[in-house]
Short mmCIF file of C-alpha atoms and ligand atoms in Angstrom, two decimals:
data_model
loop_
_atom_site.label_atom_id
_atom_site.label_comp_id
_atom_site.label_asym_id
_atom_site.label_seq_id
_atom_site.Cartn_x
_atom_site.Cartn_y
_atom_site.Cartn_z
CA UNK A 1 -35.27 7.44 -3.24
CA UNK A 2 -32.88 4.80 -3.87
CA UNK A 3 -32.73 1.19 -3.12
CA UNK A 4 -31.18 0.96 0.72
CA UNK A 5 -28.92 -2.02 0.98
CA UNK A 6 -29.72 -3.73 3.83
CA UNK A 7 -26.48 -4.70 5.29
CA UNK A 8 -27.90 -6.41 8.68
CA UNK A 9 -30.22 -9.02 6.20
CA UNK A 10 -27.55 -9.96 3.95
CA UNK A 11 -25.28 -10.37 7.03
CA UNK A 12 -27.80 -12.46 8.58
CA UNK A 13 -27.81 -14.73 5.65
CA UNK A 14 -23.99 -15.06 5.99
CA UNK A 15 -24.05 -16.02 9.26
CA UNK A 16 -26.74 -18.69 8.79
CA UNK A 17 -24.77 -20.20 6.03
CA UNK A 18 -21.74 -20.23 8.25
CA UNK A 19 -23.90 -21.47 11.18
CA UNK A 20 -24.89 -24.81 9.14
CA UNK A 21 -21.44 -25.34 7.60
CA UNK A 22 -19.93 -25.01 11.37
CA UNK A 23 -22.78 -27.44 12.59
CA UNK A 24 -21.72 -30.18 9.81
CA UNK A 25 -18.10 -29.47 11.10
CA UNK A 26 -19.41 -30.28 14.72
CA UNK A 27 -20.65 -33.48 13.11
CA UNK A 28 -17.40 -34.38 11.91
CA UNK A 29 -15.91 -33.50 15.40
CA UNK A 30 -14.47 -30.28 14.19
CA UNK A 31 -14.57 -27.34 16.41
CA UNK A 32 -13.63 -23.87 15.24
CA UNK A 33 -12.14 -21.51 17.94
CA UNK A 34 -10.98 -17.96 17.11
CA UNK A 35 -8.84 -15.87 19.61
CA UNK A 36 -9.98 -12.46 20.03
CA UNK A 37 -7.49 -9.97 21.36
CA UNK A 38 -8.37 -6.61 22.53
CA UNK A 39 -5.73 -3.98 24.03
CA UNK A 40 -7.10 -1.26 26.00
CA UNK A 41 -10.69 -0.15 26.20
CA UNK A 42 -11.45 2.29 23.14
CA UNK A 43 -15.28 2.73 23.05
CA UNK A 44 -15.63 1.62 19.37
CA UNK A 45 -13.57 -1.33 19.89
CA UNK A 46 -15.52 -2.50 23.04
CA UNK A 47 -18.69 -2.65 20.47
CA UNK A 48 -17.03 -3.88 17.56
CA UNK A 49 -15.21 -6.84 19.59
CA UNK A 50 -18.54 -7.41 21.60
CA UNK A 51 -20.40 -7.47 17.97
CA UNK A 52 -17.95 -10.17 17.02
CA UNK A 53 -17.85 -12.50 19.95
CA UNK A 54 -21.75 -12.44 20.05
CA UNK A 55 -21.63 -13.43 16.17
CA UNK A 56 -19.32 -16.21 17.29
CA UNK A 57 -21.68 -17.54 19.74
CA UNK A 58 -24.78 -17.39 17.03
CA UNK A 59 -22.59 -19.03 14.55
CA UNK A 60 -21.21 -21.74 16.71
CA UNK A 61 -17.74 -20.66 16.88
CA UNK A 62 -15.64 -21.12 20.41
CA UNK A 63 -14.42 -17.50 20.96
CA UNK A 64 -11.26 -16.92 23.44
CA UNK A 65 -11.11 -13.24 24.94
CA UNK A 66 -7.85 -11.96 25.57
CA UNK A 67 -8.37 -8.40 27.10
CA UNK A 68 -5.10 -6.82 27.73
CA UNK A 69 -4.24 -3.37 29.56
CA UNK A 70 -3.22 -0.17 27.55
CA UNK A 71 -0.18 -0.71 29.16
CA UNK A 72 0.74 -4.26 27.88
CA UNK A 73 4.35 -4.18 26.16
CA UNK A 74 4.71 -4.97 22.25
CA UNK A 75 6.83 -7.81 23.69
CA UNK A 76 4.08 -9.31 25.66
CA UNK A 77 1.63 -8.71 22.70
CA UNK A 78 3.79 -10.56 20.59
CA UNK A 79 4.32 -13.35 23.34
CA UNK A 80 0.48 -14.01 23.18
CA UNK A 81 0.45 -14.16 19.60
CA UNK A 82 3.38 -16.76 19.24
CA UNK A 83 1.59 -18.84 21.81
CA UNK A 84 -1.80 -18.74 19.64
CA UNK A 85 0.28 -19.25 16.35
CA UNK A 86 1.71 -22.47 18.04
CA UNK A 87 -1.77 -23.68 19.58
CA UNK A 88 -3.43 -26.20 17.58
CA UNK A 89 -6.76 -25.83 19.09
CA UNK A 90 -6.88 -22.04 17.84
CA UNK A 91 -8.02 -21.68 14.05
CA UNK A 92 -8.08 -17.79 13.60
CA UNK A 93 -6.37 -15.23 15.65
CA UNK A 94 -7.47 -11.36 15.40
CA UNK A 95 -5.77 -8.62 17.23
CA UNK A 96 -8.35 -5.63 17.33
CA UNK A 97 -6.93 -2.50 15.94
CA UNK A 98 -5.98 0.48 16.47
CA UNK A 99 -3.73 -0.43 19.12
CA UNK A 100 -2.03 1.75 21.45
CA UNK A 101 0.66 4.21 20.04
CA UNK A 102 3.78 2.15 22.03
CA UNK A 103 2.98 -0.91 19.89
CA UNK A 104 3.56 -1.03 16.21
CA UNK A 105 0.81 -2.39 14.47
CA UNK A 106 2.68 -4.07 11.52
CA UNK A 107 5.10 -5.68 13.86
CA UNK A 108 1.73 -7.46 15.52
CA UNK A 109 0.05 -8.13 12.14
CA UNK A 110 3.02 -9.62 10.73
CA UNK A 111 3.65 -12.09 13.50
CA UNK A 112 0.21 -13.61 13.17
CA UNK A 113 0.64 -16.83 11.31
CA UNK A 114 -1.05 -16.31 7.70
CA UNK A 115 -2.54 -19.57 8.11
CA UNK A 116 -4.82 -18.19 11.26
CA UNK A 117 -4.72 -14.61 9.88
CA UNK A 118 -8.75 -14.41 9.73
CA UNK A 119 -8.63 -10.69 9.14
CA UNK A 120 -6.66 -11.04 6.00
CA UNK A 121 -3.76 -8.18 6.76
CA UNK A 122 -0.82 -10.51 6.86
CA UNK A 123 1.62 -9.67 3.45
CA UNK A 124 1.10 -13.13 2.52
CA UNK A 125 -2.94 -13.09 2.24
CA UNK A 126 -2.36 -9.37 0.96
CA UNK A 127 -0.26 -10.80 -1.78
CA UNK A 128 -2.12 -13.89 -2.56
CA UNK A 129 -5.56 -11.38 -3.30
CA UNK A 130 -3.17 -9.42 -5.58
CA UNK A 131 -2.08 -12.47 -7.60
CA UNK A 132 -5.40 -14.47 -7.56
CA UNK A 133 -4.21 -17.13 -5.29
CA UNK A 134 -6.62 -18.54 -2.22
CA UNK A 135 -6.03 -16.92 1.08
CA UNK A 136 -7.96 -14.88 3.43
CA UNK A 137 -9.23 -11.81 2.27
CA UNK A 138 -9.87 -8.81 4.82
CA UNK A 139 -13.37 -8.82 6.09
CA UNK A 140 -14.23 -5.17 5.45
CA UNK A 141 -13.49 -5.39 1.38
CA UNK A 142 -15.03 -8.90 1.18
CA UNK A 143 -18.15 -7.50 2.72
CA UNK A 144 -18.26 -4.69 0.47
CA UNK A 145 -18.19 -7.29 -2.54
CA UNK A 146 -20.93 -9.57 -0.82
CA UNK A 147 -23.34 -6.60 -0.34
CA UNK A 148 -22.95 -5.70 -3.86
CA UNK A 149 -23.43 -9.39 -5.26
CA UNK A 150 -26.14 -10.37 -2.85
CA UNK A 151 -27.87 -7.35 -4.19
CA UNK A 152 -27.84 -8.44 -7.51
CA UNK A 153 -25.45 -5.42 -8.66
CA UNK A 154 -23.23 -6.46 -11.69
CA UNK A 155 -19.79 -5.39 -11.11
CA UNK A 156 -18.13 -6.73 -14.28
CA UNK A 157 -17.54 -4.11 -16.85
CA UNK A 158 -18.71 -1.41 -14.60
CA UNK A 159 -16.94 2.01 -13.87
CA UNK A 160 -16.00 1.41 -9.85
CA UNK A 161 -14.50 4.37 -8.26
CA UNK A 162 -12.96 3.62 -4.94
CA UNK A 163 -12.62 6.97 -2.56
CA UNK A 164 -9.42 6.02 -0.61
CA UNK A 165 -6.19 4.00 -0.54
CA UNK A 166 -5.86 2.66 2.86
CA UNK A 167 -4.23 -0.84 3.48
CA UNK A 168 -7.30 -1.96 5.10
CA UNK A 169 -10.10 -0.76 2.71
CA UNK A 170 -9.07 1.09 -0.40
CA UNK A 171 -6.22 -0.87 -1.75
CA UNK A 172 -8.08 -4.24 -1.31
CA UNK A 173 -11.50 -3.23 -2.23
CA UNK A 174 -9.83 -1.94 -5.66
CA UNK A 175 -8.26 -5.75 -5.99
CA UNK A 176 -11.47 -7.21 -5.48
CA UNK A 177 -13.61 -5.06 -7.64
CA UNK A 178 -10.82 -5.68 -10.25
CA UNK A 179 -10.78 -9.50 -9.90
CA UNK A 180 -14.51 -8.97 -10.41
CA UNK A 181 -13.55 -7.14 -13.72
CA UNK A 182 -14.69 -4.11 -12.72
CA UNK A 183 -12.80 -0.89 -14.42
CA UNK A 184 -11.31 0.11 -11.24
CA UNK A 185 -10.12 3.81 -10.54
CA UNK A 186 -8.90 4.76 -7.03
CA UNK A 187 -8.94 8.55 -5.78
CA UNK A 188 -7.30 10.00 -2.82
CA UNK A 189 -6.32 13.26 -1.05
CA UNK A 190 -3.69 14.24 -4.02
CA UNK A 191 -6.37 13.58 -6.58
CA UNK A 192 -7.00 16.39 -8.86
CA UNK A 193 -10.75 17.51 -10.05
CA UNK A 194 -12.32 14.28 -7.81
CA UNK A 195 -15.67 15.15 -8.47
CA UNK A 196 -15.27 14.64 -12.37
CA UNK A 197 -13.88 11.22 -11.39
CA UNK A 198 -16.56 10.15 -8.89
CA UNK A 199 -19.40 11.37 -11.51
CA UNK A 200 -18.20 8.65 -13.70
CA UNK A 201 -18.76 5.75 -11.14
CA UNK A 202 -21.53 3.40 -11.54
CA UNK A 203 -20.29 1.96 -8.17
CA UNK A 204 -18.75 4.41 -5.93
CA UNK A 205 -17.24 2.88 -2.54
CA UNK A 206 -16.14 5.71 -0.17
CA UNK A 207 -13.45 5.11 2.34
CA UNK A 208 -12.28 8.62 3.35
CA UNK A 209 -12.47 8.66 6.63
CA UNK A 210 -14.39 12.12 7.17
CA UNK A 211 -17.78 12.17 8.42
CA UNK A 212 -20.73 13.02 5.29
CA UNK A 213 -17.69 13.77 3.00
CA UNK A 214 -19.50 12.82 -0.07
CA UNK A 215 -22.71 14.74 -1.12
CA UNK A 216 -25.05 14.64 -4.05
CA UNK A 217 -22.46 16.66 -6.43
CA UNK A 218 -20.06 13.73 -6.12
CA UNK A 219 -22.27 11.14 -7.79
CA UNK A 220 -24.03 10.09 -11.17
CA UNK A 221 -27.79 9.75 -11.16
CA UNK A 222 -28.59 6.09 -10.20
CA UNK A 223 -24.82 5.49 -8.87
CA UNK A 224 -24.47 2.79 -6.45
CA UNK A 225 -22.98 4.25 -3.30
CA UNK A 226 -21.21 1.68 -0.80
CA UNK A 227 -20.08 3.77 2.50
CA UNK A 228 -17.53 2.25 4.44
CA UNK A 229 -17.11 5.05 6.87
CA UNK A 230 -18.16 5.09 10.36
CA UNK A 231 -18.10 7.96 12.70
CA UNK A 232 -19.75 8.79 16.03
CA UNK A 233 -20.76 12.21 17.10
CA UNK A 234 -20.79 13.85 20.66
CA UNK A 235 -24.62 12.41 21.09
CA UNK A 236 -23.85 8.89 20.18
CA UNK A 237 -25.13 9.22 16.75
CA UNK A 238 -23.59 7.29 13.53
CA UNK A 239 -22.87 8.74 10.53
CA UNK A 240 -20.85 7.37 7.39
CA UNK A 241 -18.38 9.32 5.02
CA UNK A 242 -21.60 9.82 2.80
CA UNK A 243 -24.35 12.45 3.34
CA UNK A 244 -26.81 9.94 3.48
CA UNK A 245 -30.03 12.64 3.30
CA UNK A 246 -28.28 14.67 0.46
CA UNK A 247 -27.21 11.49 -1.62
CA UNK A 248 -30.40 9.10 -1.26
CA UNK A 249 -32.67 10.63 -3.65
CA UNK A 250 -29.98 10.71 -6.36
CA UNK A 251 -28.11 7.52 -5.88
CA UNK A 252 -29.65 4.02 -7.41
CA UNK A 253 -28.72 1.89 -4.11
CA UNK A 254 -27.17 3.20 -1.10
CA UNK A 255 -25.97 1.63 2.43
CA UNK A 256 -26.76 3.06 5.34
CA UNK A 257 -24.53 3.50 8.71
CA UNK A 258 -25.19 1.76 10.94
CA UNK A 259 -26.76 -1.27 9.20
CA UNK A 260 -24.37 -1.18 5.86
CA UNK A 261 -20.72 -2.29 5.90
CA UNK A 262 -20.00 -2.41 9.43
CA UNK A 263 -22.04 -5.32 10.19
CA UNK A 264 -20.86 -7.18 7.16
CA UNK A 265 -17.19 -6.74 8.61
CA UNK A 266 -18.49 -9.10 11.68
CA UNK A 267 -20.40 -11.58 8.94
CA UNK A 268 -17.18 -11.84 6.68
CA UNK A 269 -14.93 -12.76 9.69
CA UNK A 270 -17.65 -15.69 10.57
CA UNK A 271 -16.79 -16.58 7.27
CA UNK A 272 -13.26 -16.66 7.14
CA UNK A 273 -13.45 -18.38 10.48
CA UNK A 274 -15.42 -21.08 9.04
CA UNK A 275 -13.17 -21.42 5.86
CA UNK A 276 -10.19 -21.58 8.56
CA UNK A 277 -10.73 -25.16 8.99
CA UNK A 278 -9.65 -25.96 4.86
CA UNK A 279 -7.17 -23.31 5.05
CA UNK A 280 -5.37 -24.20 8.21
CA UNK A 281 -5.09 -27.62 6.51
CA UNK A 282 -3.04 -25.98 3.45
CA UNK A 283 0.71 -26.74 3.30
N1 L34 B 1 -8.01 -6.10 13.50
N2 L34 B 1 -9.31 -4.40 13.55
C1 L34 B 1 -9.45 -5.47 13.05
N3 L34 B 1 -9.98 -6.01 12.46
C2 L34 B 1 -11.19 -5.30 11.73
O1 L34 B 1 -12.13 -6.15 10.76
C3 L34 B 1 -11.43 -3.97 12.32
N4 L34 B 1 -12.59 -3.38 12.11
C4 L34 B 1 -12.74 -1.88 11.70
C5 L34 B 1 -11.75 -1.19 13.03
N5 L34 B 1 -10.57 -2.25 13.42
C6 L34 B 1 -10.14 -3.44 13.11
C7 L34 B 1 -13.76 -3.83 12.31
O2 L34 B 1 -14.03 -4.75 13.16
C8 L34 B 1 -13.96 -1.59 11.89
N6 L34 B 1 -14.77 -2.65 12.54
C9 L34 B 1 -16.06 -2.63 12.99
C10 L34 B 1 -16.51 -3.99 13.04
C11 L34 B 1 -18.07 -3.95 13.16
C12 L34 B 1 -18.84 -2.68 13.36
C13 L34 B 1 -17.95 -1.49 12.43
C14 L34 B 1 -16.67 -1.77 12.28
C15 L34 B 1 -20.31 -2.78 13.38
O3 L34 B 1 -20.65 -3.89 14.30
N7 L34 B 1 -21.06 -1.55 13.11
C16 L34 B 1 -22.47 -1.62 13.23
C17 L34 B 1 -22.60 -0.50 14.41
C18 L34 B 1 -21.71 -0.62 15.72
C19 L34 B 1 -21.64 0.59 16.41
O4 L34 B 1 -23.11 0.80 16.84
O5 L34 B 1 -20.97 1.59 16.39
C20 L34 B 1 -23.16 -1.19 12.11
O6 L34 B 1 -24.18 -1.36 11.82
O7 L34 B 1 -22.43 -0.18 11.29
#
């Protein structure tokens, strides 16, 4: 039976560290504010945004809630982002994705000032990550690295395989693993003989967006398996991209869903908001 990597415990550590830093800032008269923008009432987004607001409260970050109707125009949303960009009391801006179809997500993401982009989605921050400059690193990928590091799993020199090449997970996770001196391979929907590649992985990060896609025949005995997927079935039960029951005895370590990467996304948002005080100062 594999080590079950306890995302909740690691997320709690990170939130506690943030809470201490935020308290120290408060003593210097510095208050941190996160603007949380949600459009519509997607049930999954409701849960995620709520978890973020609760975490803010715990850590001591002020959160401003903007709940916009599904019918809001792109122009109105962009105007709100611009207002928040120009508000010196706002340190971080989060526009929860997905947005409704009539709104161009890229346009909105790119409108957020890179200095307030606590999601790390702006091309400036994505570029900074790829050339090793300081900046905001997006929360889910940063959470994957923290899960590994805080579980004592060595990345340097290891064969790391990332399944999936999305802009918000696959690509940034692979950049981060490379920064940690892993030997990184990225697989995707056009990859041939995929299992031959994934079976080489010492560390397998799965972000394919398909429920229980990865079974034990994808992995090497003893591999570390990080499951980024999250899916809800008709009875509201959650599962990941990995068939946990099938993989858990073969893996050396594995993250559960829920209680794995998802909770780390929220913790790393708190970490980015805490770091925003310094990043906001930077030219
Ligand atoms: N702008 N949009 C923006 N930033 C993000 O970082 C996100 N993401 C993804 C979706 N859209 C976004 C999130 O917040 C995914 N995501 C997210 C956040 C929290 C959780 C999962 C995904 C989470 O709290 N997961 C819990 C269970 C939640 C449940 O009951 O559904 C877990 O234990 O995995």
